[in-house]
Coordinates of C-alpha atoms and ligand atoms in Angstrom, one line a residue:
Chain A
M199 CA 0.0 -0.1 0.1
P200 CA 2.5 2.6 0.9
S201 CA 4.2 2.3 -2.4
S202 CA 1.0 3.4 -4.2
P203 CA 1.7 7.0 -5.4
A204 CA -2.0 8.2 -4.8
L205 CA -1.5 7.4 -1.1
T206 CA 1.6 9.6 -0.6
V207 CA 1.0 12.2 1.8
P208 CA 1.2 15.5 0.1
K209 CA 3.9 18.0 1.3
A210 CA 1.5 20.7 2.2
Q211 CA -0.3 18.2 4.5
K212 CA 3.0 17.5 6.2
I213 CA 4.0 21.0 6.7
M214 CA 0.4 21.8 8.0
A215 CA 0.4 18.7 10.2
V216 CA 3.6 19.8 12.0
L217 CA 3.0 23.6 12.2
W218 CA -0.7 23.5 12.9
S219 CA -0.9 20.7 15.5
S220 CA 2.1 22.2 17.5
F221 CA 0.5 25.7 17.1
L222 CA -2.7 24.3 18.9
V223 CA -0.9 22.5 21.6
S224 CA 1.5 25.4 22.2
S225 CA -1.6 27.8 22.4
L226 CA -3.1 25.5 25.1
A227 CA 0.3 25.2 26.9
S228 CA 0.6 29.0 27.0
I229 CA -2.9 29.4 28.4
L230 CA -2.4 26.9 31.1
F231 CA 1.2 28.3 31.8
F232 CA 0.4 32.0 32.1
F233 CA -2.8 31.2 33.8
T234 CA -0.8 29.8 36.5
F235 CA 2.4 32.0 36.5
D236 CA 2.3 35.6 36.2
P237 CA 5.3 36.7 34.1
Q238 CA 6.2 39.7 36.2
T239 CA 5.5 38.5 39.8
A240 CA 6.1 34.8 39.5
L241 CA 8.8 34.7 36.8
H242 CA 10.3 38.2 37.6
L243 CA 10.6 39.1 33.9
D244 CA 11.6 42.6 33.2
I245 CA 9.4 43.0 30.1
S246 CA 5.9 43.8 29.3
K247 CA 3.3 41.1 29.9
M248 CA 2.2 40.9 26.4
A249 CA 5.8 40.6 25.4
A250 CA 6.3 37.8 27.9
Y251 CA 3.1 35.9 26.7
S252 CA 4.3 36.2 23.1
I253 CA 7.6 35.0 23.6
G254 CA 6.4 32.2 25.9
F255 CA 4.0 31.2 23.1
F256 CA 6.7 31.1 20.6
L257 CA 9.0 29.1 22.7
F258 CA 6.3 26.6 23.4
W259 CA 5.6 26.5 19.7
L260 CA 9.2 25.9 18.8
T261 CA 9.2 23.0 21.3
T262 CA 6.1 21.4 20.2
G263 CA 7.0 22.0 16.5
L264 CA 10.3 20.1 17.0
S265 CA 8.4 17.3 18.7
S266 CA 5.9 17.2 15.6
L267 CA 8.7 17.2 13.3
L268 CA 10.4 14.4 15.1
T269 CA 7.1 12.5 15.0
L270 CA 6.7 13.0 11.3
Y271 CA 10.2 11.9 10.7
F272 CA 10.0 8.7 12.7
S273 CA 6.6 7.9 11.2
T274 CA 7.8 7.7 7.6
P275 CA 7.5 4.2 6.3
L276 CA 10.7 2.0 6.8
P277 CA 12.5 0.5 3.9
Q278 CA 11.2 -2.9 3.2
V279 CA 13.6 -5.5 4.5
S280 CA 12.9 -9.0 3.7
S281 CA 13.4 -11.4 6.6
S282 CA 16.0 -13.3 4.5
T283 CA 18.3 -10.3 4.4
H284 CA 21.4 -10.9 6.4
I285 CA 22.8 -8.4 8.7
D286 CA 25.9 -8.0 7.0
E287 CA 24.2 -7.5 3.6
L288 CA 22.9 -4.2 5.0
Chain B
M90 CA -15.9 7.4 -13.9
K91 CA -14.6 7.8 -17.5
S92 CA -16.8 10.7 -17.7
S93 CA -15.4 12.7 -15.0
E94 CA -12.1 12.4 -16.7
E95 CA -13.6 13.9 -19.8
N96 CA -14.8 16.7 -17.6
H97 CA -11.4 17.6 -16.8
T98 CA -10.2 17.6 -20.4
T99 CA -13.3 19.7 -21.5
Q100 CA -12.3 22.2 -18.9
S101 CA -9.1 22.2 -20.7
I102 CA -6.9 21.5 -17.6
P103 CA -3.9 19.8 -19.2
L104 CA -3.4 16.1 -18.5
E105 CA -0.3 16.6 -16.8
T106 CA -2.0 18.3 -14.0
V107 CA -4.5 15.6 -13.6
Q108 CA -1.7 13.1 -13.3
E109 CA 0.3 15.2 -11.0
S110 CA -2.7 15.3 -8.7
L111 CA -2.1 11.6 -8.2
Y112 CA 1.1 12.4 -6.6
A113 CA -1.1 14.8 -4.7
K114 CA 0.3 18.0 -6.1
R115 CA -2.4 20.7 -5.6
E116 CA -4.4 21.9 -8.6
K117 CA -5.2 25.5 -8.4
I118 CA -9.1 25.8 -8.0
Y119 CA -11.0 28.7 -9.7
P120 CA -14.4 28.6 -8.2
R121 CA -16.9 30.1 -10.6
Q122 CA -19.1 32.9 -9.3
V123 CA -22.8 31.7 -8.8
L124 CA -25.7 33.6 -7.6
G125 CA -28.7 31.8 -6.0
L126 CA -30.6 31.4 -2.7
F127 CA -27.6 29.9 -0.8
S128 CA -25.1 32.3 -2.2
R129 CA -27.2 35.1 -1.1
L130 CA -27.6 33.5 2.4
R131 CA -23.7 33.3 2.5
I132 CA -23.3 36.8 1.5
T133 CA -25.6 37.8 4.4
S134 CA -23.6 35.6 6.7
V135 CA -20.4 37.0 5.5
F136 CA -21.6 40.6 6.1
T137 CA -22.9 39.8 9.6
L138 CA -20.0 37.8 10.8
L139 CA -17.3 40.2 9.5
G140 CA -19.5 43.2 10.5
I141 CA -19.4 41.8 14.1
Y142 CA -15.7 41.3 13.9
Y143 CA -14.6 44.7 12.4
I144 CA -17.1 46.8 14.5
F145 CA -17.1 45.2 17.9
P146 CA -13.8 46.6 18.9
W147 CA -15.0 50.0 18.2
L148 CA -18.0 50.0 20.5
T149 CA -18.0 51.5 23.8
W150 CA -19.7 50.5 27.0
D151 CA -19.8 52.2 30.2
G152 CA -16.9 54.4 29.2
R153 CA -14.6 51.5 28.2
Q154 CA -14.1 49.4 25.0
A155 CA -17.2 47.1 24.9
V156 CA -15.3 43.9 24.0
L157 CA -11.6 43.9 25.3
L158 CA -9.5 41.0 26.3
D159 CA -7.2 42.8 28.5
L160 CA -4.5 40.1 29.0
P161 CA -1.9 42.3 31.1
A162 CA -4.6 43.2 33.4
R163 CA -6.0 39.6 33.4
K164 CA -9.5 40.8 32.8
F165 CA -12.0 40.3 30.0
Y166 CA -14.7 42.6 29.2
I167 CA -17.6 41.5 27.2
F168 CA -20.1 44.2 27.2
G169 CA -21.7 44.4 30.6
L170 CA -19.8 41.4 32.0
T171 CA -16.2 41.4 33.4
F172 CA -14.4 38.1 33.5
W173 CA -11.5 37.8 36.1
P174 CA -8.9 35.0 36.4
Q175 CA -11.1 33.1 38.9
D176 CA -13.8 33.4 36.3
M177 CA -12.0 31.2 33.9
I178 CA -14.5 28.4 34.4
F179 CA -17.2 30.5 32.9
L180 CA -15.2 31.0 29.8
A181 CA -14.3 27.3 29.8
F182 CA -18.1 26.5 29.9
L183 CA -18.8 29.1 27.2
L184 CA -16.5 27.2 25.1
I185 CA -18.1 23.9 25.9
M186 CA -21.4 25.2 25.0
A187 CA -20.1 26.7 21.6
G188 CA -18.8 23.0 21.0
L189 CA -22.1 21.6 21.8
T190 CA -24.0 24.0 19.6
L191 CA -21.7 22.9 16.8
F192 CA -22.5 19.2 17.6
F193 CA -26.2 20.0 17.7
F194 CA -26.3 21.9 14.4
T195 CA -24.3 19.2 12.7
A196 CA -26.5 16.4 13.7
L197 CA -29.3 18.6 12.5
A198 CA -28.0 19.9 9.4
G199 CA -24.6 18.6 8.5
R200 CA -21.7 21.0 7.9
L201 CA -23.7 24.3 7.9
W202 CA -20.9 25.8 10.0
C203 CA -18.4 25.2 7.1
G204 CA -20.4 26.7 4.3
F205 CA -21.6 29.7 6.2
A206 CA -20.0 30.6 9.5
C207 CA -16.3 29.2 9.6
P208 CA -13.9 32.2 9.6
Q209 CA -12.0 30.1 6.9
T210 CA -15.0 30.2 4.5
V211 CA -16.0 33.7 5.4
W212 CA -12.6 35.5 4.9
T213 CA -11.9 33.2 1.7
E214 CA -15.2 34.4 0.3
V215 CA -14.1 38.0 0.8
F216 CA -10.8 37.3 -0.9
L217 CA -12.5 35.6 -3.8
W218 CA -14.7 38.7 -4.3
M219 CA -11.6 40.8 -4.4
E220 CA -10.0 38.5 -6.7
R221 CA -12.9 38.4 -9.2
W222 CA -13.3 42.1 -8.9
V223 CA -9.8 42.6 -10.2
E224 CA -9.1 39.4 -12.3
G225 CA -12.7 38.5 -13.5
D226 CA -14.5 35.2 -13.2
R227 CA -13.0 31.8 -13.4
P228 CA -12.5 31.7 -17.4
Q229 CA -10.6 35.0 -17.2
Q230 CA -8.7 34.0 -14.2
M231 CA -7.7 30.8 -15.8
K232 CA -6.6 32.5 -19.1
L233 CA -4.7 35.1 -17.0
D234 CA -2.7 32.3 -15.1
K235 CA -1.9 30.8 -18.4
A236 CA -0.7 33.8 -20.2
P237 CA 3.0 34.7 -20.1
M238 CA 3.9 37.6 -17.9
S239 CA 3.1 40.9 -19.4
A240 CA 2.5 44.4 -18.2
R241 CA -1.1 43.8 -17.9
K242 CA -0.8 40.5 -16.0
F243 CA 1.7 42.2 -13.8
R244 CA -0.5 45.0 -13.0
L245 CA -3.5 42.8 -12.3
K246 CA -1.7 40.5 -10.0
A247 CA -0.1 43.3 -8.2
T248 CA -3.4 45.1 -7.7
K249 CA -4.9 42.0 -6.4
H250 CA -2.2 41.3 -3.8
A251 CA -2.0 44.9 -2.8
I252 CA -5.7 44.8 -2.0
W253 CA -5.4 41.5 -0.3
I254 CA -2.5 42.6 1.8
F255 CA -4.2 45.9 2.9
F256 CA -7.4 44.0 3.8
A257 CA -5.4 41.5 5.8
A258 CA -3.3 44.0 7.5
Y259 CA -6.4 45.8 8.6
T260 CA -7.9 42.5 9.8
G261 CA -4.6 42.0 11.8
L262 CA -5.0 45.3 13.4
T263 CA -8.6 44.5 14.4
F264 CA -7.4 41.3 15.9
V265 CA -4.9 43.0 18.1
G266 CA -7.7 45.8 18.8
F267 CA -9.5 42.9 20.8
F268 CA -6.5 42.8 23.2
S269 CA -5.4 46.2 23.4
P270 CA -7.5 49.4 23.2
I271 CA -8.1 49.9 19.5
R272 CA -8.1 53.6 19.3
E273 CA -4.8 54.0 21.1
L274 CA -3.5 51.3 19.0
C275 CA -4.3 52.9 15.8
V276 CA -3.0 56.2 17.0
N277 CA 0.4 54.4 18.0
L278 CA 0.7 52.4 14.8
W279 CA 0.1 55.6 12.7
H280 CA 2.9 57.2 14.7
F281 CA 5.1 54.1 14.6
N282 CA 5.3 53.9 18.3
A283 CA 3.0 50.9 18.9
S284 CA 5.0 48.4 21.0
T285 CA 6.9 45.6 19.2
T286 CA 4.6 42.9 20.6
E287 CA 1.5 44.7 19.2
T288 CA 3.1 45.5 15.8
F289 CA 4.3 41.8 15.6
W290 CA 0.7 40.4 16.3
V291 CA -0.7 42.8 13.7
F292 CA 1.5 41.5 11.1
F293 CA 1.3 37.9 12.3
Y294 CA -2.4 37.8 12.1
G295 CA -2.6 39.8 9.0
F296 CA -0.1 37.5 7.4
A297 CA -2.1 34.4 8.4
T298 CA -5.2 35.8 7.0
Y299 CA -3.5 36.5 3.6
G300 CA -1.9 33.2 3.5
N301 CA -5.0 31.2 4.6
A302 CA -7.7 33.2 2.7
G303 CA -5.4 34.0 -0.4
W304 CA -3.3 31.0 -0.8
L305 CA -4.3 28.0 1.2
R306 CA -8.0 28.1 1.0
E307 CA -9.7 24.7 0.7
Q308 CA -6.3 23.1 1.9
I309 CA -7.0 24.5 5.4
C310 CA -10.4 22.7 5.4
I311 CA -8.8 19.3 4.1
Y312 CA -5.7 19.2 6.1
M313 CA -6.0 21.4 9.2
C314 CA -9.6 21.4 10.3
P315 CA -10.1 19.0 13.1
Y316 CA -13.9 19.5 12.6
A317 CA -13.9 18.3 9.1
R318 CA -12.0 15.0 10.4
F319 CA -14.6 14.0 13.0
Q320 CA -17.8 15.6 11.7
S321 CA -18.9 12.3 10.3
A322 CA -19.1 10.9 13.6
M323 CA -22.0 13.3 14.3
F324 CA -24.0 12.3 11.2
D325 CA -26.6 9.8 11.0
K326 CA -28.9 8.7 8.3
D327 CA -31.4 11.7 9.3
T328 CA -28.7 14.3 9.1
M329 CA -29.3 16.9 6.4
V330 CA -26.6 16.3 3.7
L331 CA -26.0 18.0 0.4
A332 CA -26.1 15.3 -2.2
Y333 CA -26.7 14.6 -5.9
D334 CA -29.6 12.5 -6.9
T335 CA -27.8 9.7 -8.7
Q336 CA -31.2 7.9 -9.4
R337 CA -32.5 10.8 -11.2
G338 CA -29.3 12.2 -12.7
E339 CA -27.6 9.1 -14.3
P340 CA -26.7 8.3 -16.9
R341 CA -25.4 11.7 -17.4
G342 CA -24.7 13.1 -20.7
S343 CA -25.1 15.9 -23.1
R344 CA -28.3 16.2 -25.3
K345 CA -29.7 18.2 -28.0
R346 CA -32.6 20.7 -27.0
G347 CA -36.0 19.1 -27.5
E348 CA -34.6 15.6 -27.8
D349 CA -36.4 12.9 -25.9
Y350 CA -33.6 12.1 -23.6
K351 CA -35.6 9.5 -21.6
T352 CA -35.9 7.3 -24.6
A353 CA -32.3 8.1 -25.5
G354 CA -31.5 6.3 -22.2
L355 CA -30.3 9.6 -20.3
G356 CA -30.8 10.9 -16.8
D357 CA -31.5 14.4 -15.8
C358 CA -27.9 15.5 -15.5
V359 CA -26.7 17.3 -18.7
N360 CA -23.2 16.8 -17.7
C361 CA -22.3 20.6 -18.0
T362 CA -19.8 20.4 -15.3
M363 CA -20.8 23.6 -13.8
C364 CA -21.3 22.0 -10.3
V365 CA -17.5 21.0 -10.5
Q366 CA -16.6 24.6 -11.7
V367 CA -18.3 26.5 -8.8
C368 CA -16.9 24.1 -6.2
P369 CA -14.4 25.9 -4.0
T370 CA -12.8 22.6 -2.9
G371 CA -12.6 21.4 -6.5
I372 CA -14.6 18.2 -6.0
D373 CA -17.4 16.6 -8.1
I374 CA -20.2 16.1 -5.8
R375 CA -21.7 13.5 -8.3
N376 CA -19.1 11.1 -7.1
G377 CA -21.1 10.9 -3.8
L378 CA -20.7 12.4 -0.3
Q379 CA -17.1 13.5 0.3
Y380 CA -15.0 14.6 3.0
Q381 CA -13.8 17.5 1.2
C382 CA -17.2 18.9 0.7
I383 CA -17.7 21.9 2.9
S384 CA -21.6 22.1 2.2
C385 CA -21.3 25.5 0.7
S386 CA -24.3 24.8 -1.6
A387 CA -22.7 26.5 -4.5
C388 CA -23.3 23.3 -6.6
I389 CA -27.0 23.5 -5.5
D390 CA -27.5 27.2 -6.8
I391 CA -25.8 26.6 -10.2
C392 CA -27.4 23.3 -10.7
D393 CA -30.8 24.6 -10.1
E394 CA -29.9 27.5 -12.6
V395 CA -29.0 24.7 -15.1
M396 CA -32.2 22.8 -14.5
D397 CA -34.2 26.0 -15.0
K398 CA -32.5 26.6 -18.3
V399 CA -33.2 23.1 -19.7
G400 CA -36.7 23.2 -18.2
Y401 CA -36.2 20.1 -15.8
P402 CA -37.3 20.3 -12.0
R403 CA -35.0 21.9 -9.7
G404 CA -33.1 19.8 -6.9
L405 CA -31.1 17.5 -8.8
I406 CA -28.5 18.3 -6.4
R407 CA -30.2 19.4 -3.0
Y408 CA -30.2 19.2 0.8
T409 CA -31.7 15.9 1.7
T410 CA -31.0 13.0 4.1
Q411 CA -29.6 9.6 3.5
N412 CA -32.9 7.9 4.5
I413 CA -34.9 10.0 1.9
L414 CA -32.4 9.0 -0.6
E415 CA -32.7 5.5 0.2
G416 CA -36.5 6.0 -0.3
G417 CA -37.4 5.9 3.3
H418 CA -38.8 8.7 5.8
T419 CA -36.6 11.0 7.9
H420 CA -37.2 12.2 11.5
V421 CA -35.9 15.5 12.5
F422 CA -36.7 15.1 16.2
R423 CA -34.7 12.1 17.2
L424 CA -32.9 10.9 20.2
R425 CA -29.6 12.5 19.2
I426 CA -31.1 15.8 18.7
F427 CA -33.0 15.6 22.1
I428 CA -29.9 14.7 24.0
Y429 CA -27.7 17.4 22.5
G430 CA -30.6 20.0 22.7
F431 CA -31.3 19.1 26.4
L432 CA -27.5 19.3 27.3
L433 CA -27.2 22.6 25.6
L434 CA -30.2 24.2 27.2
S435 CA -29.4 23.0 30.6
L436 CA -25.8 24.0 30.3
F437 CA -26.8 27.5 29.2
L438 CA -29.5 27.9 32.0
G439 CA -27.0 26.8 34.6
W440 CA -24.3 29.2 33.1
M441 CA -26.6 32.1 33.3
Y442 CA -27.6 31.3 36.9
A443 CA -24.0 30.9 37.9
I444 CA -23.1 34.1 36.2
S445 CA -25.9 36.0 37.9
Q446 CA -24.9 34.6 41.5
R447 CA -21.3 35.1 41.0
S448 CA -19.6 36.9 44.1
L449 CA -18.5 40.5 43.3
V450 CA -15.9 40.6 46.0
E451 CA -12.8 38.6 46.7
L452 CA -10.7 38.3 49.8
D453 CA -7.3 36.6 50.2
V454 CA -5.6 36.4 53.5
M455 CA -1.7 35.8 53.7
R456 CA 0.3 35.5 56.8
D457 CA 3.3 37.7 57.2
R458 CA 6.1 35.3 56.4
N459 CA 8.6 37.1 58.7
S460 CA 7.2 36.2 62.1
L461 CA 4.9 33.7 63.5
F462 CA 3.7 35.8 66.2
K463 CA 4.6 38.6 68.5
E464 CA 4.0 39.4 72.1
T465 CA 2.9 42.9 72.7
E466 CA 3.9 45.1 75.7
T467 CA 0.7 44.3 77.4
G468 CA 1.2 40.6 77.1
F469 CA -1.0 40.0 74.3
I470 CA -0.3 37.8 71.2
E471 CA -0.3 39.6 67.8
N472 CA -0.2 38.0 64.3
V473 CA 0.4 40.1 61.0
Y474 CA -1.5 39.3 57.9
V475 CA -1.7 40.9 54.6
V476 CA -5.3 41.0 53.5
K477 CA -6.0 41.3 49.8
L478 CA -9.3 42.8 48.8
M479 CA -10.7 42.9 45.4
N480 CA -13.9 44.6 44.2
L481 CA -15.2 42.8 41.1
D482 CA -18.3 44.9 40.9
E483 CA -18.9 47.6 38.1
H484 CA -19.3 50.2 40.9
A485 CA -17.0 51.6 43.6
H486 CA -17.8 50.4 47.3
S487 CA -16.3 51.0 50.8
F488 CA -15.5 47.9 52.7
Q489 CA -15.1 46.9 56.3
I490 CA -12.9 44.0 57.5
T491 CA -13.8 41.9 60.7
A492 CA -12.4 38.9 62.2
K493 CA -13.8 36.2 64.5
G494 CA -12.9 32.7 66.0
I495 CA -11.3 33.6 69.3
D496 CA -13.1 35.6 72.3
G497 CA -12.1 39.1 72.5
L498 CA -10.1 39.1 69.2
Q499 CA -9.1 42.6 68.0
L500 CA -8.4 43.7 64.6
E501 CA -6.2 46.7 63.8
L502 CA -5.5 48.3 60.7
N503 CA -2.5 50.6 60.2
Q504 CA -4.5 52.9 57.9
T505 CA -7.4 54.9 59.4
S506 CA -8.9 55.9 56.1
E507 CA -11.8 54.3 54.6
L508 CA -11.1 51.0 52.5
K509 CA -12.6 52.4 49.2
L510 CA -12.2 50.2 46.1
V511 CA -13.2 51.5 42.6
S512 CA -14.3 48.7 40.2
G513 CA -11.6 46.1 39.5
E514 CA -9.4 47.5 42.2
I515 CA -7.2 45.3 44.3
L516 CA -5.9 46.6 47.6
D517 CA -3.4 45.1 50.0
V518 CA -4.0 46.0 53.6
P519 CA -1.6 45.1 56.4
V520 CA -3.9 43.7 59.4
R521 CA -3.0 42.9 62.9
L522 CA -4.8 40.3 65.0
I523 CA -4.5 40.7 68.7
A524 CA -5.8 38.0 71.1
D525 CA -5.5 37.3 74.8
P526 CA -3.2 34.2 75.3
K527 CA -5.5 33.0 77.9
Q528 CA -8.1 32.4 75.1
L529 CA -5.6 30.3 73.0
K530 CA -6.2 26.7 73.6
Q531 CA -3.6 25.3 71.1
R532 CA -0.7 26.6 68.9
S533 CA -2.8 27.2 66.0
T534 CA -6.4 28.5 66.1
D535 CA -8.7 29.0 63.1
V536 CA -10.0 32.4 62.5
S537 CA -12.1 33.8 59.9
F538 CA -11.9 37.2 58.1
Q539 CA -15.1 38.8 56.7
M540 CA -15.3 41.5 54.1
Q541 CA -18.5 43.4 53.8
A542 CA -19.5 46.5 51.9
T543 CA -20.4 49.2 54.2
D544 CA -22.8 50.7 51.7
A545 CA -24.7 47.6 51.1
P546 CA -24.0 45.3 54.0
T547 CA -27.0 43.0 53.3
N548 CA -25.9 42.3 49.6
P549 CA -24.7 38.7 49.7
K550 CA -22.7 39.2 46.6
L551 CA -20.8 41.9 48.3
T552 CA -19.8 39.8 51.3
T553 CA -17.2 37.1 51.6
V554 CA -15.4 35.1 54.4
E555 CA -12.1 33.7 54.3
Q556 CA -10.2 31.3 56.8
A557 CA -6.8 32.0 58.2
R558 CA -4.8 30.7 61.1
F559 CA -3.8 32.5 64.3
L560 CA -0.4 31.2 65.9
G561 CA 0.4 31.6 69.3
P562 CA 2.8 30.1 71.9
I563 CA 2.5 26.7 73.3
T564 CA 0.4 27.2 76.4
R565 CA 0.8 24.8 79.4
Ligands
SF4_62 S1 -24.6 21.2 -12.6 FE1 -26.3 19.6 -12.5 S2 -26.6 19.1 -14.7 FE2 -24.6 20.2 -14.5 S3 -23.1 18.6 -14.5 FE3 -23.6 19.2 -12.4 S4 -25.3 17.8 -11.6 FE4 -25.1 17.7 -13.9
SF4_63 S1 -19.5 19.8 -3.6 FE1 -21.0 21.6 -3.7 S2 -21.4 22.0 -1.5 FE2 -19.6 20.8 -1.5 S3 -18.0 22.1 -1.5 FE3 -18.3 21.7 -3.7 S4 -19.6 23.3 -4.3 FE4 -19.7 23.3 -2.1

């Protein structure tokens, strides 16, 4: 099945799957995080709250985005190795 | 499905494009303009929803911006209501209710949301209008895209993108205007001294609008929309769906005017491919219900128009239910609808009740961390606290703090002035409690602080009690 060209995942879908799912999760994470910790009083950051929220959001997005990227990378189909292939043939 | 390939060739899309699409390369879609009942409904919906979006930040209520999600101050104003961090539960329930409403309407009428209310659809629609205004309808757009670059092509494309970008930037500004007061924001942006964060979000949201509504369009629905993925779970055989009447339409085929097509063995579909040309997601509804179909009803409108022209009854493509298509009856009022409806109604009533009963004052008591207790010169035991008062009411009130829990407990404030708090004010007040050590039975005694509005002492919403502990020496 995975060799059928019609079933290849489009590049657009891959890009969006990585960026969008991580965007959603990082929004949720930022809401929960900043709901609990006030950037000025709890984290002692010397910047405006909006800046702190925004930077926090993008750091979360970077993290979740990397994770999505790794998921994508590890979920690509493996090359078919037949059971008879010997280890030193690889 | 040979005929659908013919469609493609008659639409003069080169064969390579069709083959490439097997490798899932996106084919640009040029939805043809359509006018009809449903497209008028969509225009109404676009104006209503975008009207709300673009106008709300400019409304004033009680001297402040009517809808303002003030993140730095951690309060949300929505007309007469003010939400504080401790009211987040209300907002969470609001979201749950929105979700249930979506379920309810999906079970009842399919993907109504997608075709008429989803921001993606609404903004894409506006972008399509602008595109048509500059480049013309589908045939002109396709011709323009195929033509080599020329001064005219460049001018048209540049105009289109300029209009799109301007509109998207204004959309971004409006978005930020929900979070920071929009009048100041405009003035600041105009003088180039808006904060970096604000400027950044204006551009970010503007860019997202431009990208999503101008370029990505149906790909958002197909690849990114979680609702599109699970909506089928809310469908049943009585859900309204948009479908092509295969029984009536097939076998499709072109025919001459006045020819008795029935004896020629043809169905009602004249195979004009108009339904494919108007489709914003580029599918052929005649292939059956498809996940990509956003129920925009454009194909209904256009097919009705075609049916009128050839003199057949309307409704070859129409809203129907699977039960009807299978020749049965449909029931609008069924268990699923009752369950969703009941849940929705009770949640809504509960929510309204809870909002109306919400306490308008908030009291927080913190012990002074530096000392456990102190002995006064007169041999009494003193504990120091910081009491945090919050007035969540729309109006200013004066408050009084009292404490009880130990016989003869005295409360002393450093400040002698009235504790007057304007709406939304938070006040930290250092408070000393003094007790006679003879009254202390153990090391730690429970005491309670009460906060009460002096101008409305009987209003239960302006009164609150908070527990604390009073520490003393170990006696005996
Ligand atoms: S618009 Fe109607 S008649 Fe024309 S191809 Fe589509 S279903 Fe057939
Ligand atoms: S098939 Fe019809 S209703 Fe569905 S997206 Fe296309 S035009 Fe809209």
